Coordinates of C-alpha atoms and ligand atoms in Angstrom, one line a residue:
X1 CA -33.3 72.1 167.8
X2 CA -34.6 69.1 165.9
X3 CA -37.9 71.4 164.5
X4 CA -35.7 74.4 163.0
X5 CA -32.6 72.0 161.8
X6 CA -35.4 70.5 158.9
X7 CA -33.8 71.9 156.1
X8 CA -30.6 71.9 157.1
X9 CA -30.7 68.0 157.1
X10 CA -31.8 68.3 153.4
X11 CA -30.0 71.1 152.0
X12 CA -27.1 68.7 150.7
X13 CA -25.0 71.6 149.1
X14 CA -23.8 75.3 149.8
X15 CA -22.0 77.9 148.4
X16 CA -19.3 79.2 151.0
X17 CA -18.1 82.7 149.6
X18 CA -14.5 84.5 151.2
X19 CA -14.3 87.8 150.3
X20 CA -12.9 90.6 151.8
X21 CA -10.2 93.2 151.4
X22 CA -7.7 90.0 151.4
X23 CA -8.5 89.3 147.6
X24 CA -7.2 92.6 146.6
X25 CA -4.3 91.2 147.6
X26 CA -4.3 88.3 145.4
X27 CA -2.4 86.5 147.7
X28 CA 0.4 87.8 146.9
X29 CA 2.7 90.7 148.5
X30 CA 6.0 92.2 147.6
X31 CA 5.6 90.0 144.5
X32 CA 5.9 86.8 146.3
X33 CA 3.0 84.2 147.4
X34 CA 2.2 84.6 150.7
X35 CA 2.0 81.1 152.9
X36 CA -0.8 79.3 153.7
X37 CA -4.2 80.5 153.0
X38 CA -4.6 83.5 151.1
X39 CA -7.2 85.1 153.5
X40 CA -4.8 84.9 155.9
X41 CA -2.3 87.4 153.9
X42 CA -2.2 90.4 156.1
X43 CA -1.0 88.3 159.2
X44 CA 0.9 85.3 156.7
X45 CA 2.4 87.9 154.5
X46 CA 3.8 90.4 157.6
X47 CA 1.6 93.1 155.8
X48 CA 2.5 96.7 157.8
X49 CA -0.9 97.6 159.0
X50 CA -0.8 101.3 157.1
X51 CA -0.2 99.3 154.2
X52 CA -3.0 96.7 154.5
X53 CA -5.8 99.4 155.4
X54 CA -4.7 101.7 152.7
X55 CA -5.0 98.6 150.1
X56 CA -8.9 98.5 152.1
X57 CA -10.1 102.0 152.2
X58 CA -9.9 101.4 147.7
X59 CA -12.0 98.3 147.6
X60 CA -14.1 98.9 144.6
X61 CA -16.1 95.9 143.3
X62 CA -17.0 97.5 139.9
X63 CA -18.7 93.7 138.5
X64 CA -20.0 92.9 141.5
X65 CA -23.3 90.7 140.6
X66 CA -25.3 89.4 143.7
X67 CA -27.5 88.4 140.7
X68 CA -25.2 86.7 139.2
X69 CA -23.9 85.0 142.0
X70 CA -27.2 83.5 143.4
X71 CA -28.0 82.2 140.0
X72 CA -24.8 80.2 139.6
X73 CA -25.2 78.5 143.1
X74 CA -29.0 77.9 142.2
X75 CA -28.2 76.0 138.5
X76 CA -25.6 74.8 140.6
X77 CA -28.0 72.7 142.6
X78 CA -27.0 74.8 145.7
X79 CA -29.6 75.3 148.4
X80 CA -27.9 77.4 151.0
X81 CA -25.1 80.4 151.2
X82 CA -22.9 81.5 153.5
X83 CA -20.6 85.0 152.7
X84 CA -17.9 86.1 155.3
X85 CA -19.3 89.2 156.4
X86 CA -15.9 89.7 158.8
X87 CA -13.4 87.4 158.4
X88 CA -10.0 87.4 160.6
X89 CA -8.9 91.0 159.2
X90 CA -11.8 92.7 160.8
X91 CA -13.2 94.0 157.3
X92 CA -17.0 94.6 157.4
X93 CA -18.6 93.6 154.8
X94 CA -21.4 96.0 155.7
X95 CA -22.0 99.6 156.6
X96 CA -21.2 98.7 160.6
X97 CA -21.5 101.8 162.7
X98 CA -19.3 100.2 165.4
X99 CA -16.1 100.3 162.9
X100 CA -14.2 102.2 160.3
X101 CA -13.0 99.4 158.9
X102 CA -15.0 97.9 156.8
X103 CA -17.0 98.8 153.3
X104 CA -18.4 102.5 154.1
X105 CA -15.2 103.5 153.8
X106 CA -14.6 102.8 150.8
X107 CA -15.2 104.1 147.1
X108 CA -17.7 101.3 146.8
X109 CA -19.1 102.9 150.0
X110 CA -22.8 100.7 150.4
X111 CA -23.7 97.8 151.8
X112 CA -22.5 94.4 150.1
X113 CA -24.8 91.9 152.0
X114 CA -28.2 92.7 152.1
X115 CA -27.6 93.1 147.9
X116 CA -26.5 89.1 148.1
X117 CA -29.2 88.4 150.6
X118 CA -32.1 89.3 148.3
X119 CA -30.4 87.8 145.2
X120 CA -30.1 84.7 147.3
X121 CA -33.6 84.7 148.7
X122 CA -35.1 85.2 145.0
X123 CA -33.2 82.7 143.5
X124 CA -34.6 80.1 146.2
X125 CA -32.0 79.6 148.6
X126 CA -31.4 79.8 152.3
X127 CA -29.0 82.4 153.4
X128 CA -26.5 83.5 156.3
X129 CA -23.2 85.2 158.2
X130 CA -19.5 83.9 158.6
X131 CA -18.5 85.7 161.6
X132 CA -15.3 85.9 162.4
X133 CA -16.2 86.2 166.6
X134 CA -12.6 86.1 167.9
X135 CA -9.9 86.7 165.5
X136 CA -10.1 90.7 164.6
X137 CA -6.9 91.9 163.3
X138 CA -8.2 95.3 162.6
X139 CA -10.0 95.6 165.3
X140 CA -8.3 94.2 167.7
X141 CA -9.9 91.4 168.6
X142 CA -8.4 88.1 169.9
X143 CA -4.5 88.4 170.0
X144 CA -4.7 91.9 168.5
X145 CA -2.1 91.9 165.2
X146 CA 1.1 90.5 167.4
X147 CA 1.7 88.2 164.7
X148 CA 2.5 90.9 162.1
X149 CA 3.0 94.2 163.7
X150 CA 3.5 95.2 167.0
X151 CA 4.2 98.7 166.5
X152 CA -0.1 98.9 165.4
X153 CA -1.6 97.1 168.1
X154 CA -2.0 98.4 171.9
X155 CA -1.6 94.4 173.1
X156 CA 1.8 93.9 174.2
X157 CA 4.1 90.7 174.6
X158 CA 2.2 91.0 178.2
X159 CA -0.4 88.5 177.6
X160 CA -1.8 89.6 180.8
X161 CA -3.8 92.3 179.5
X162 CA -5.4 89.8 176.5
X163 CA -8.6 88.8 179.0
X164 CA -9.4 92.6 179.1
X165 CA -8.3 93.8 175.7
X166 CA -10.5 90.7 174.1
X167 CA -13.4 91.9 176.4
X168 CA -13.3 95.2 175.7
X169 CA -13.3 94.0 171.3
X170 CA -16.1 92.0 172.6
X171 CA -18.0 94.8 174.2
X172 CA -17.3 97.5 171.7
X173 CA -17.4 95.7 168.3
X174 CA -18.4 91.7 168.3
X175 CA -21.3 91.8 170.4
X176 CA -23.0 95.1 168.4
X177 CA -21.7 93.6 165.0
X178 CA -23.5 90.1 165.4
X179 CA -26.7 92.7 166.8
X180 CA -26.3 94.2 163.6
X181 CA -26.2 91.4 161.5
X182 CA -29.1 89.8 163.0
X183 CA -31.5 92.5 163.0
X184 CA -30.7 94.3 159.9
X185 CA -31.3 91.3 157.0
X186 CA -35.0 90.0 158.1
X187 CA -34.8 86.4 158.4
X188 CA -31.1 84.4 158.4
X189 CA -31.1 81.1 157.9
X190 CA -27.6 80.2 159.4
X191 CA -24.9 81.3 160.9
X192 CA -21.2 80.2 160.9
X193 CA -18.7 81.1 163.3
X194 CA -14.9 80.4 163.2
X195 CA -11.7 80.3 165.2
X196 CA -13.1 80.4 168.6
X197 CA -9.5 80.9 170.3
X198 CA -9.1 82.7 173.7
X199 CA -13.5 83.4 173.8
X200 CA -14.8 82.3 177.2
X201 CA -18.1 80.7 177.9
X202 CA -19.3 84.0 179.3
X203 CA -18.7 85.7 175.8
X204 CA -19.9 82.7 173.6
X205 CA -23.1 83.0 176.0
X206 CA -23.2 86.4 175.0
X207 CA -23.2 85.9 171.0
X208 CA -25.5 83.0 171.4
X209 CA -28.3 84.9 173.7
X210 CA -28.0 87.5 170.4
X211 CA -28.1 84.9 167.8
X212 CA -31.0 83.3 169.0
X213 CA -33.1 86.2 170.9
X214 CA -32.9 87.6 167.5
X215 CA -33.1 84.6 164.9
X216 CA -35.2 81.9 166.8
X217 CA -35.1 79.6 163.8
X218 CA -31.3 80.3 163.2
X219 CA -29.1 77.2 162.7
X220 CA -25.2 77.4 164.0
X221 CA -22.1 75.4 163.5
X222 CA -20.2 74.4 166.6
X223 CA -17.3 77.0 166.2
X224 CA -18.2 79.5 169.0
X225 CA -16.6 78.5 171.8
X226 CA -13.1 77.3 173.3
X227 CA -13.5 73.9 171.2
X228 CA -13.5 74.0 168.1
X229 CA -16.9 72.8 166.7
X230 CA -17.7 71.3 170.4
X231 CA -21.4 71.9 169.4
X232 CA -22.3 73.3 173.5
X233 CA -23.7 76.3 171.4
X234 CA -24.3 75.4 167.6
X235 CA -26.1 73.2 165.8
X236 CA -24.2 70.8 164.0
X237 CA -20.0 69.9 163.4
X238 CA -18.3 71.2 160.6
X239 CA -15.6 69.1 158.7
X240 CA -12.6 71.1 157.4
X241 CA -11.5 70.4 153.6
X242 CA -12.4 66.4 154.4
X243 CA -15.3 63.8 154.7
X244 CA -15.6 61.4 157.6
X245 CA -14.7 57.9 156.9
X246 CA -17.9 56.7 158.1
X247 CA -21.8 57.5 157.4
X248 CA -22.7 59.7 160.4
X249 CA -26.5 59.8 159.8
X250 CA -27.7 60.5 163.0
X251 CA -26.5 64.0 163.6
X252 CA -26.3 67.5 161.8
X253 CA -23.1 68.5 160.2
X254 CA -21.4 70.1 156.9
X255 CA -18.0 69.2 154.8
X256 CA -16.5 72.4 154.0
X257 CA -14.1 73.0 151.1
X258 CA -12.4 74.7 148.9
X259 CA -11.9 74.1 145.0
X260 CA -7.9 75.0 145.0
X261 CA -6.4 75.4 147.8
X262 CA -7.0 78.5 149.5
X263 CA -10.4 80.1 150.7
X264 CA -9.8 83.9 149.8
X265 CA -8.8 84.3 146.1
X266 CA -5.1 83.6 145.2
X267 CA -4.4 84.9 141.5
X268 CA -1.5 82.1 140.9
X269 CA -3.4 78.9 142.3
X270 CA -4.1 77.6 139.6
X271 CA -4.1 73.4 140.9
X272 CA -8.6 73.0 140.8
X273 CA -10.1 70.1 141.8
X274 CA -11.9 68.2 138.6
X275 CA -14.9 68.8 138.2
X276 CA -15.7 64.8 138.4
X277 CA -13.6 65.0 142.4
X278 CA -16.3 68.0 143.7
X279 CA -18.9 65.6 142.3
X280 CA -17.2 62.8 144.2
X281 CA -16.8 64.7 147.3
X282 CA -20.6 66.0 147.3
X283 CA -21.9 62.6 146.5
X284 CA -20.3 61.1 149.0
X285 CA -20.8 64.0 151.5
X286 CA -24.3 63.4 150.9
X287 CA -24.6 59.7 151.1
X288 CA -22.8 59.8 154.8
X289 CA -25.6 62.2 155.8
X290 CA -23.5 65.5 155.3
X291 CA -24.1 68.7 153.5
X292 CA -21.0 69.8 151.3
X293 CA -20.4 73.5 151.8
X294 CA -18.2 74.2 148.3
X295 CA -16.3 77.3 148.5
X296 CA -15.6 80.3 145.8
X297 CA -13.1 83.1 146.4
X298 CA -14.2 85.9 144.5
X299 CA -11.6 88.3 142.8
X300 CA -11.4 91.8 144.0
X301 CA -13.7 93.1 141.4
X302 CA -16.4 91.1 142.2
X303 CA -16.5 88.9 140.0
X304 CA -16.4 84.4 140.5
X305 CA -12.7 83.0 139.0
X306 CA -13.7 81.9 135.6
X307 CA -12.3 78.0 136.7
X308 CA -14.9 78.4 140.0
X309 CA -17.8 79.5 137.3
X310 CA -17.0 76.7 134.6
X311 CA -17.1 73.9 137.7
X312 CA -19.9 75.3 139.0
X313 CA -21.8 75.0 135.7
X314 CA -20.6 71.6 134.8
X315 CA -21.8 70.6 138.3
X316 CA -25.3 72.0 137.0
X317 CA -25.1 70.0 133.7
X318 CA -24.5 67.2 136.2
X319 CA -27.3 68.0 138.1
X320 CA -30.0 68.4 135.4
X321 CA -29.4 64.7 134.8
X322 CA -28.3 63.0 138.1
X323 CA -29.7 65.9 141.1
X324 CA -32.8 65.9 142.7
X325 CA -34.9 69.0 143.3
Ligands
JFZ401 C1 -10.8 78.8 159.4 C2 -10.2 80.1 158.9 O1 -9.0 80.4 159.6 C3 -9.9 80.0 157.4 O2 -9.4 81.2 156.9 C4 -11.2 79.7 156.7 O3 -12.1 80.8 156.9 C5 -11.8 78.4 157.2 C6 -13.1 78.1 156.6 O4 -11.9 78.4 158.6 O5 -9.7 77.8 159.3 C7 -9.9 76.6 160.0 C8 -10.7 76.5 161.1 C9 -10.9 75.3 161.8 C10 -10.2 74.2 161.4 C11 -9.3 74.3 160.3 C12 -9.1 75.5 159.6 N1 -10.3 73.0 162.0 O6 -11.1 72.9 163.0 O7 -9.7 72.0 161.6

């Protein structure tokens, strides 16, 4: 662990990116913000599934820019990325074979990751997978969609068919989608599971022989199994929108965080963190031996928010004076 975990322990700063169908959405239905995160919209928001996959099968990122979007983490002083390439609503982010639901379907129609992946790679920087392992609203994954629409999903109030409903998602669409997405890209640098819920040890065994039979050097966070970043499989703890009180310099782990207050893009949040408080928050990540994973929720088009962009470049102004290569 120690040998392949050398640049995680120096890679300081990341660019977390939420993207999905979600930001269509704005986070807003009806006309009304939705509660809680905006990612979260088709479950928060009570979305009727017709009416969430019909919003998905449109997804059309005319200004989409990997380009663009490596560069800004790079002047940035960003080392790493991470991109949701399924979060909780099942979307693919990628032409899966195992789904319909996901990008292919779409007008955009093509593959959005291995686009970013080069971009990222060229601009210098490492490069991996949020995986949404459990939760799978459109397919069906952990808990199916009882939360917002019984009359779409086969799981009942029985939970006593859950065990076999989540090993049959497992068998038909989370064990070939992490197959895909580690043999289709090259070389990943990391991976970053999330929401382990119901997942036994036998399933997280599963993902993990994948992960690592096909990524050797892959790094993990400690999201895979029943407790939430209990690092038994990953790498190294993630922090949730907060820094540790105290320096923890003798293991491996990552502040993640947002710049407003949702992950996936919410057109009326408008409350950013200064500019001065994200360089706060990754200095003092840093000093306590952290990396600060700073998240952007890109708009449905494909393009950054402009306040994410302008932070993002002051950070680099910052950085030209203050950063170290
Ligand atoms: C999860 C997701 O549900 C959320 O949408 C986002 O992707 C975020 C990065 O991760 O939310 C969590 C997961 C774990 C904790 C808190 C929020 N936790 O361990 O405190």
């Amino acid at each position: 662990r120690d040998e392949r975990m050398g640049w995680f322990r120096d890679a300081k700063f990341g660019m977390f990116i939420h993207w999905g169908v979600y930001a269509m959405w704005e986070g807003q239905y009806q006309g009304n913000d939705t509660p809680r995160y905006a990612e979260w919209i088709w479950n928060n928001g009570r979305i009727p599934a017709d009416e969430y996959i019909e919003m998905g099968n449109q997804f059309n990122p005319v200004n989409y820019d990997p380009k663009a979007w490596a560069e800004m983490a790079e002047q940035a002083g960003m080392t790493y990325m991470v991109i949701t390439a399924k979060h909780h609503d099942g979307w693919a982010l990628w032409d899966t074979p195992t789904s319909d639901w996901g990008v292919k379907d779409t007008p955009w129609g093509k593959d959005l990751l291995g686009p970013l992946k080069d971009a990222a790679t060229d601009a210098g920087l490492r490069f991996g997978f949020y995986y949404s392992q459990s939760l799978d609203w459109g397919n069906q994954g952990d808990e199916g969609g009882v939360h917002w629409d019984k009359s779409y999903t086969e799981y009942g109030p029985d939970k006593s068919t859950w065990p076999e409903r989540l090993e049959q998602y497992h068998a038909e669409i989370a064990r070939p989608q992490v197959e895909e997405l580690t043999t289709r890209y090259g070389d990943l640098d990391i991976f970053w599971w999330d929401m382990p819920k119901s997942i036994t040890d036998d399933q997280g065994q599963q993902l993990a022989d994948i992960l690592w039979g096909n990524q050797p050097h892959i790094v993990s966070n400690g999201r895979l199994t029943g407790r939430n970043n209990a690092i038994d499989f990953g790498d190294f703890d993630t922090h949730e929108q907060s820094i540790p009180a105290v320096p923890q310099l003798d293991s491996y782990w990552e502040s993640c965080m947002t710049m407003n207050h949702t992950w996936g893009w919410r057109v009326s949040d408008h409350d950013w963190k200064s500019t001065t408080t994200l360089i706060h928050n990754l200095t003092g990540v840093v000093a306590k031996g952290g990396n600060y994973l700073l998240n952007i929720g890109p708009k449905p088009d494909g393009s950054f928010p402009q306040a994410s962009i302008d932070r993002l470049h002051e950070i680099g102004l910052w950085m030209d004076v203050n950063g170290e290569a």
